[in-house]
Coordinates of C-alpha atoms in Angstrom, one line a residue:
M1 CA 38.3 75.9 -99.3
T2 CA 40.1 79.1 -100.7
L3 CA 43.6 80.2 -100.1
P4 CA 44.9 83.7 -100.6
H5 CA 47.2 84.4 -103.6
D6 CA 50.0 85.4 -101.3
S7 CA 49.9 82.1 -99.6
L8 CA 49.9 80.2 -102.9
A9 CA 52.7 82.3 -104.3
M10 CA 54.7 81.6 -101.1
S11 CA 54.1 77.9 -101.6
F12 CA 55.6 77.9 -105.1
I13 CA 58.5 80.0 -103.9
L14 CA 59.2 77.5 -101.3
F15 CA 59.4 74.7 -103.7
G16 CA 61.9 76.8 -105.7
Q17 CA 60.0 77.2 -109.0
P18 CA 59.2 80.4 -110.8
I19 CA 55.6 81.6 -110.6
S20 CA 53.8 82.5 -113.8
G21 CA 50.2 83.8 -114.4
E22 CA 49.0 80.7 -116.2
L23 CA 50.3 78.6 -113.4
L24 CA 48.5 80.8 -110.9
I25 CA 45.2 80.4 -112.9
G26 CA 45.6 76.7 -113.1
A27 CA 46.4 76.5 -109.5
S28 CA 43.4 78.6 -108.8
A29 CA 41.2 76.3 -110.9
V30 CA 42.6 73.3 -109.1
L31 CA 42.0 74.9 -105.8
L32 CA 38.5 75.8 -106.9
L33 CA 37.8 72.2 -108.0
V34 CA 39.1 70.9 -104.7
C35 CA 36.9 73.3 -102.9
L36 CA 33.9 72.3 -104.9
T37 CA 34.7 68.7 -104.3
G38 CA 34.9 69.3 -100.6
A39 CA 31.7 71.2 -100.7
F40 CA 30.0 68.3 -102.5
V41 CA 31.4 65.9 -100.0
R42 CA 30.3 68.0 -97.1
A43 CA 26.8 68.3 -98.7
A44 CA 26.6 64.6 -99.2
K45 CA 27.7 64.0 -95.6
A46 CA 25.2 66.6 -94.5
R47 CA 22.4 64.8 -96.4
Q48 CA 23.6 61.5 -95.1
A49 CA 23.6 62.9 -91.6
A50 CA 20.1 64.4 -92.2
R51 CA 18.9 61.0 -93.4
E52 CA 20.4 59.3 -90.4
A53 CA 18.9 62.0 -88.2
A54 CA 15.5 61.4 -89.8
I55 CA 15.9 57.7 -89.4
R56 CA 16.9 58.2 -85.8
S57 CA 14.0 60.6 -85.3
D58 CA 11.6 58.0 -86.8
D59 CA 13.1 55.3 -84.6
A60 CA 12.8 57.6 -81.6
E61 CA 9.2 58.3 -82.5
R62 CA 8.5 54.6 -82.9
G63 CA 10.3 53.9 -79.7
M64 CA 8.3 56.7 -78.0
A65 CA 5.1 55.3 -79.4
E66 CA 6.1 51.8 -78.2
L67 CA 6.9 53.3 -74.9
L68 CA 3.5 55.0 -74.7
R69 CA 1.9 51.7 -75.7
V70 CA 3.9 49.8 -73.1
Q71 CA 3.1 52.5 -70.6
S72 CA -0.6 52.2 -71.3
E73 CA -0.4 48.5 -71.0
M74 CA 1.5 48.9 -67.8
Q75 CA -1.1 51.3 -66.5
G76 CA -3.8 48.7 -67.4
R77 CA -1.9 45.9 -65.7
L78 CA -1.2 48.1 -62.7
A79 CA -4.9 48.9 -62.5
A80 CA -5.7 45.2 -62.8
M81 CA -3.1 44.3 -60.2
T82 CA -4.3 47.1 -58.0
E83 CA -7.8 45.7 -58.2
V84 CA -6.5 42.1 -57.6
F85 CA -4.3 43.3 -54.7
G86 CA -7.3 45.2 -53.2
A87 CA -9.4 42.1 -53.4
R88 CA -6.7 39.9 -52.0
Q89 CA -6.0 42.4 -49.3
S90 CA -9.6 42.4 -48.3
E91 CA -9.6 38.6 -48.2
L92 CA -6.4 38.6 -46.3
N93 CA -7.8 41.1 -43.8
Q94 CA -10.9 39.0 -43.4
S95 CA -8.9 35.8 -43.0
V96 CA -6.5 37.6 -40.5
S97 CA -9.5 38.9 -38.6
Q98 CA -11.1 35.4 -38.5
R99 CA -7.8 33.9 -37.3
L100 CA -7.3 36.6 -34.8
D101 CA -10.8 35.9 -33.5
G102 CA -10.1 32.2 -33.3
M103 CA -6.8 32.8 -31.7
S104 CA -8.4 35.1 -29.2
E105 CA -11.0 32.5 -28.3
R106 CA -8.3 29.8 -28.0
V107 CA -6.1 32.2 -25.9
A108 CA -9.1 33.0 -23.7
S109 CA -9.9 29.3 -23.3
T110 CA -6.3 28.5 -22.7
I111 CA -6.0 31.3 -20.1
T112 CA -9.2 29.9 -18.4
E113 CA -7.8 26.4 -18.3
Q114 CA -4.4 27.7 -17.1
T115 CA -6.2 29.6 -14.4
K116 CA -8.1 26.6 -13.3
S117 CA -4.9 24.5 -13.5
T118 CA -3.1 27.2 -11.5
H119 CA -5.8 27.2 -8.8
E120 CA -5.7 23.4 -8.7
N121 CA -1.9 23.3 -8.4
L122 CA -2.1 26.0 -5.7
R123 CA -4.7 23.9 -3.9
R124 CA -2.5 20.8 -4.2
L125 CA 0.6 22.9 -3.2
Q126 CA -1.3 24.0 -0.1
E127 CA -2.2 20.4 0.8
R128 CA 1.4 19.4 0.3
L129 CA 2.6 22.3 2.4
A130 CA 0.2 21.2 5.1
V131 CA 1.7 17.7 4.8
I132 CA 5.2 19.2 4.9
D133 CA 4.3 21.2 8.0
A134 CA 3.0 18.0 9.6
A135 CA 6.2 16.2 8.6
Q136 CA 8.3 19.1 9.9
T137 CA 6.5 18.8 13.2
N138 CA 7.2 15.1 13.2
I139 CA 10.8 15.7 12.4
Q140 CA 11.1 18.2 15.2
S141 CA 9.6 15.7 17.7
L142 CA 11.9 13.0 16.2
A143 CA 14.9 15.4 16.7
K144 CA 13.8 15.8 20.3
D145 CA 13.6 12.0 20.6
V146 CA 17.1 11.7 19.1
V147 CA 18.4 14.2 21.5
G148 CA 16.8 12.1 24.3
L149 CA 18.3 9.0 22.9
Q150 CA 21.7 10.6 22.7
A151 CA 21.4 11.6 26.4
I152 CA 20.4 8.0 27.1
L153 CA 23.4 6.6 25.3
S154 CA 25.7 9.1 27.0
N155 CA 24.9 7.6 30.4
K156 CA 26.3 4.1 31.0
Q157 CA 23.4 2.9 33.2
T158 CA 20.7 4.2 30.9
R159 CA 22.5 2.9 27.8
G160 CA 22.7 -0.6 29.4
A161 CA 18.9 -0.3 30.1
F162 CA 18.3 0.6 26.5
G163 CA 20.2 -2.4 25.1
Q164 CA 18.5 -4.7 27.7
S165 CA 15.1 -3.3 26.8
R166 CA 15.6 -4.1 23.1
M167 CA 16.8 -7.6 23.9
E168 CA 13.9 -8.2 26.3
T169 CA 11.4 -7.0 23.6
I170 CA 12.9 -9.5 21.0
V171 CA 12.8 -12.4 23.5
A172 CA 9.3 -11.6 24.8
D173 CA 7.9 -11.3 21.3
G174 CA 9.4 -14.6 20.2
L175 CA 8.9 -16.9 23.2
P176 CA 5.8 -17.8 25.3
M177 CA 5.5 -16.9 29.0
G178 CA 7.6 -19.2 31.2
A179 CA 10.1 -20.0 28.5
Y180 CA 12.4 -17.2 29.6
A181 CA 13.3 -15.1 32.7
F182 CA 15.0 -11.7 33.1
Q183 CA 17.5 -10.9 35.8
H184 CA 17.5 -14.5 37.0
T185 CA 19.9 -15.2 39.9
L186 CA 22.4 -18.1 39.4
S187 CA 24.0 -20.2 42.2
N188 CA 27.1 -18.1 42.2
G189 CA 25.0 -14.9 42.9
S190 CA 25.5 -13.5 39.4
R191 CA 22.4 -12.2 37.6
P192 CA 22.5 -12.4 33.8
D193 CA 20.2 -10.1 31.7
C194 CA 18.2 -13.0 30.4
I195 CA 18.0 -16.8 30.5
V196 CA 16.0 -18.9 28.0
R197 CA 14.8 -22.2 29.4
M198 CA 15.6 -25.1 27.0
P199 CA 13.3 -28.2 26.5
N200 CA 13.8 -31.7 27.9
G201 CA 15.3 -30.5 31.1
A202 CA 18.4 -29.0 29.4
P203 CA 20.2 -26.1 31.1
P204 CA 19.1 -22.6 30.2
L205 CA 20.8 -20.3 27.6
V206 CA 22.3 -17.1 29.0
I207 CA 22.0 -13.8 27.1
D208 CA 24.1 -10.8 28.1
A209 CA 23.0 -7.3 26.9
K210 CA 25.9 -5.2 28.2
F211 CA 28.2 -3.8 25.5
P212 CA 31.2 -1.5 26.0
L213 CA 30.0 1.4 23.9
E214 CA 32.3 4.1 25.3
A215 CA 35.4 2.6 23.6
W216 CA 33.4 2.2 20.3
N217 CA 32.3 5.9 20.5
A218 CA 35.9 6.8 21.1
I219 CA 36.8 5.0 17.8
R220 CA 34.1 7.0 16.0
A221 CA 35.2 10.3 17.5
A222 CA 39.0 9.8 16.7
D223 CA 40.2 12.5 14.3
N224 CA 43.7 11.2 13.7
P225 CA 45.4 7.7 13.2
E226 CA 47.0 7.8 16.7
A227 CA 43.7 8.4 18.5
A228 CA 42.0 5.8 16.4
T229 CA 44.7 3.2 17.2
T230 CA 44.4 4.1 20.9
A231 CA 40.6 3.8 20.9
G232 CA 40.8 0.5 19.0
Q233 CA 43.2 -0.9 21.6
R234 CA 40.8 0.2 24.4
F235 CA 37.8 -1.3 22.6
R236 CA 39.7 -4.6 22.2
R237 CA 40.7 -4.6 25.8
D238 CA 37.2 -3.9 27.1
M239 CA 35.7 -6.6 24.8
E240 CA 38.2 -9.2 26.0
V241 CA 37.5 -8.3 29.7
H242 CA 33.7 -8.5 29.1
I243 CA 34.0 -11.8 27.3
R244 CA 36.1 -13.2 30.2
D245 CA 33.6 -12.0 32.7
I246 CA 30.7 -13.7 30.8
A247 CA 32.6 -16.9 30.6
E248 CA 33.5 -16.9 34.3
K249 CA 30.1 -15.7 35.7
Y250 CA 27.5 -17.3 33.5
L251 CA 29.0 -20.5 32.0
I252 CA 28.3 -22.7 35.0
Q253 CA 28.6 -26.5 34.4
G254 CA 25.2 -28.1 34.8
E255 CA 23.3 -24.9 35.5
A256 CA 23.6 -23.1 32.2
Q257 CA 24.5 -24.0 28.6
D258 CA 28.1 -24.1 27.7
T259 CA 27.5 -21.3 25.2
A260 CA 26.2 -17.8 25.9
F261 CA 25.0 -14.9 23.8
L262 CA 26.6 -11.4 23.8
F263 CA 23.9 -9.1 22.5
V264 CA 25.0 -6.1 20.4
P265 CA 22.1 -3.6 19.9
S266 CA 23.2 -2.4 16.5
E267 CA 23.6 -4.1 13.1
S268 CA 26.2 -1.7 11.9
I269 CA 28.4 -2.2 15.1
F270 CA 28.0 -5.9 14.7
A271 CA 29.2 -5.8 11.0
E272 CA 32.2 -3.5 11.8
I273 CA 33.3 -5.7 14.7
H274 CA 33.4 -8.8 12.4
E275 CA 35.2 -6.7 9.7
R276 CA 37.8 -4.8 11.8
F277 CA 38.2 -6.9 15.0
E278 CA 38.4 -10.5 13.8
G279 CA 40.6 -11.3 16.8
I280 CA 37.8 -10.4 19.2
V281 CA 35.4 -12.6 17.3
Q282 CA 37.8 -15.5 17.4
R283 CA 38.5 -15.0 21.1
A284 CA 34.7 -15.0 21.8
H285 CA 34.3 -18.3 19.8
R286 CA 37.1 -19.9 21.8
A287 CA 35.4 -18.8 25.0
R288 CA 32.1 -20.2 23.6
I289 CA 30.6 -16.7 23.5
V290 CA 28.5 -15.9 20.4
I291 CA 28.2 -12.2 19.5
V292 CA 24.7 -11.7 18.1
S293 CA 23.0 -8.7 16.5
P294 CA 19.2 -8.0 16.8
S295 CA 18.4 -10.0 13.7
L296 CA 20.6 -13.0 14.7
L297 CA 19.0 -13.0 18.2
M298 CA 15.6 -12.9 16.6
L299 CA 16.5 -15.9 14.4
S300 CA 17.9 -17.8 17.4
I301 CA 14.7 -17.2 19.3
Q302 CA 12.6 -18.5 16.4
V303 CA 14.7 -21.7 16.3
I304 CA 14.2 -22.1 20.1
Q305 CA 10.5 -21.5 19.7
A306 CA 10.4 -24.3 17.0
I307 CA 12.3 -26.6 19.3
L308 CA 9.8 -25.9 22.2
K309 CA 6.9 -26.4 19.9
D310 CA 8.3 -29.8 18.8
Q311 CA 8.8 -30.8 22.4
R312 CA 5.2 -29.9 23.2
M313 CA 4.0 -31.9 20.3
R314 CA 6.0 -34.9 21.4
E315 CA 4.6 -34.6 24.9
Q316 CA 1.1 -34.6 23.5
A317 CA 1.8 -37.5 21.1
H318 CA -0.4 -40.0 23.0
V319 CA -3.3 -37.5 23.1
I320 CA -2.9 -37.0 19.4
Q321 CA -2.9 -40.7 18.9
S322 CA -6.1 -41.3 20.9
E323 CA -7.7 -38.4 19.0
V324 CA -6.7 -40.1 15.7
V325 CA -8.2 -43.4 16.9
A326 CA -11.5 -41.7 17.8
L327 CA -11.4 -40.0 14.5
M328 CA -11.0 -43.3 12.6
T329 CA -14.0 -44.8 14.6
D330 CA -16.2 -41.8 13.7
L331 CA -15.0 -42.2 10.1
S332 CA -15.9 -45.9 10.0
R333 CA -19.3 -45.1 11.5
L334 CA -19.9 -42.5 8.9
D335 CA -18.9 -44.9 6.1
E336 CA -21.5 -47.5 7.4
R337 CA -24.2 -44.9 7.5
V338 CA -23.4 -43.7 4.0
R339 CA -23.6 -47.2 2.7
K340 CA -27.0 -47.7 4.3
L341 CA -28.1 -44.4 2.8
Q342 CA -26.8 -45.6 -0.6
G343 CA -29.0 -48.8 -0.2
H344 CA -32.0 -46.7 0.6
F345 CA -31.3 -44.6 -2.5
A346 CA -31.0 -47.8 -4.6
M347 CA -34.4 -49.1 -3.4
A348 CA -36.0 -45.7 -3.9
Q349 CA -34.5 -45.6 -7.5
K350 CA -36.0 -49.0 -8.2
D351 CA -39.4 -47.9 -7.0
V352 CA -39.1 -44.8 -9.1
D353 CA -38.2 -46.9 -12.2
M354 CA -41.3 -49.1 -11.5
I355 CA -43.5 -46.0 -11.2
I356 CA -42.1 -44.7 -14.5
T357 CA -42.9 -48.1 -16.2
S358 CA -46.5 -47.9 -14.9
A359 CA -46.8 -44.3 -16.1
D360 CA -45.6 -45.4 -19.5
K361 CA -48.3 -48.1 -19.6
L362 CA -51.0 -45.7 -18.6
T363 CA -49.8 -43.3 -21.3
R364 CA -49.9 -46.0 -24.0
R365 CA -53.5 -47.1 -22.9
G366 CA -54.6 -43.5 -23.0
E367 CA -53.3 -43.2 -26.5
K368 CA -55.2 -46.3 -27.5
I369 CA -58.4 -44.9 -26.0
E370 CA -57.7 -41.6 -27.8
A371 CA -57.5 -43.6 -31.1
L372 CA -61.0 -45.2 -30.6
E373 CA -63.7 -44.6 -33.4
F374 CA -67.4 -44.0 -32.5
E375 CA -70.4 -44.7 -35.0
T376 CA -74.2 -45.0 -34.8
V377 CA -76.2 -48.3 -34.7
G378 CA -77.8 -48.1 -38.2
E379 CA -74.8 -46.7 -39.9
K380 CA -72.7 -49.0 -42.0
A381 CA -69.0 -48.7 -42.5
K382 CA -68.0 -47.1 -45.8
D383 CA -64.8 -49.1 -46.0
A384 CA -64.4 -52.7 -45.1
P385 CA -61.9 -53.2 -42.2
S386 CA -58.6 -54.6 -43.3
E387 CA -58.0 -56.0 -39.7
P388 CA -60.3 -57.8 -37.3
A389 CA -62.0 -55.5 -34.8
R390 CA -64.1 -55.9 -31.8
S391 CA -67.5 -54.2 -31.6
V392 CA -69.1 -53.3 -28.4
E393 CA -72.7 -52.0 -28.3
S394 CA -73.9 -49.6 -25.7
R395 CA -76.8 -50.4 -23.4
T396 CA -79.1 -48.0 -25.3
G397 CA -78.2 -49.5 -28.6
L398 CA -77.5 -46.1 -30.1
L399 CA -73.8 -46.3 -30.3
K400 CA -71.4 -49.0 -31.3
L401 CA -67.8 -48.9 -30.2
R402 CA -65.1 -50.3 -32.4
V403 CA -61.9 -51.3 -30.9
V404 CA -58.8 -51.5 -33.1
D405 CA -55.9 -53.4 -31.7
E406 CA -52.6 -51.8 -32.3
D407 CA -49.1 -53.0 -31.7

């Protein structure tokens, strides 16, 4: 680095010292030395930078070579991976195609089965629809019957005939002919709906099938508490009047039982009467009137049937006793004949035992005959007999029979 002489002189003037030629020369030498030193430093730095640049260049070349090598390896690996992926892709495509074929077959078979099942379900549905149509037809006819029944129940006379018909059916199904009578006229001119003749000459049992259903329907049709109370009072009054009429008309001393049945043709009405109108039930009991439902009437008829059957059995007791005596006689005769047959069997068994004994003897004699030995006349026995034997000669003299006794 060089400085102009004017600048150097100015610097000495600034410091306030006089400037001389030698001083200027020395200063110039110093400055020159400083400049040389700086140049050497810069050159060293430049060389150092050049070396570092060369080192960096070598590193870059080595890195580039490494990158090229890695790139080549990567290209090889990519080629290998591409080949592997291609093979795998072909295998995957084949597997996918096979699975798709299998799934197609399964889907086709499933669709076929579903089609068959759908047709079968449709067939069953058609059958059920036909059944439903038939049931709907039955329901329509039943609705017509219900309408007819409602018309019957709306009329007092037809309603009474309906209750009486049900009562007559129960009685006729449970009792034999002659044990009951419908619309029988009593001595006072009244005609109860049914009488049941009791055994042993007892008075008959009276059954009444009339029931005040108008008041009960009014209770059902009431839409407010006042109307329900009024209908309940009417029903209670009608029931009390009907119970009094039964007691006065039908409970005749010596001609009918002192208890009569009031038939209610509905189990639900019977249950509600006992639940809501206990006073009517108690009044009927005091008047010796028993309110019965269809099931209770059926049970009572079965009890009466058992009583009648017992009476008939008692009436036929002497016949049964004579039949039992005849049966015992036949049984004793059978016992005697069986004992005689047993004696015949014992004698036959004894004869059979004797026959078996004779057969055993014949068998033993046959065995002895089978054990006989035959030899010629001039032939001598090789072995001396150890036991005495009997010898029998034939008429020709050619054979000699030797008999050996055995136990």
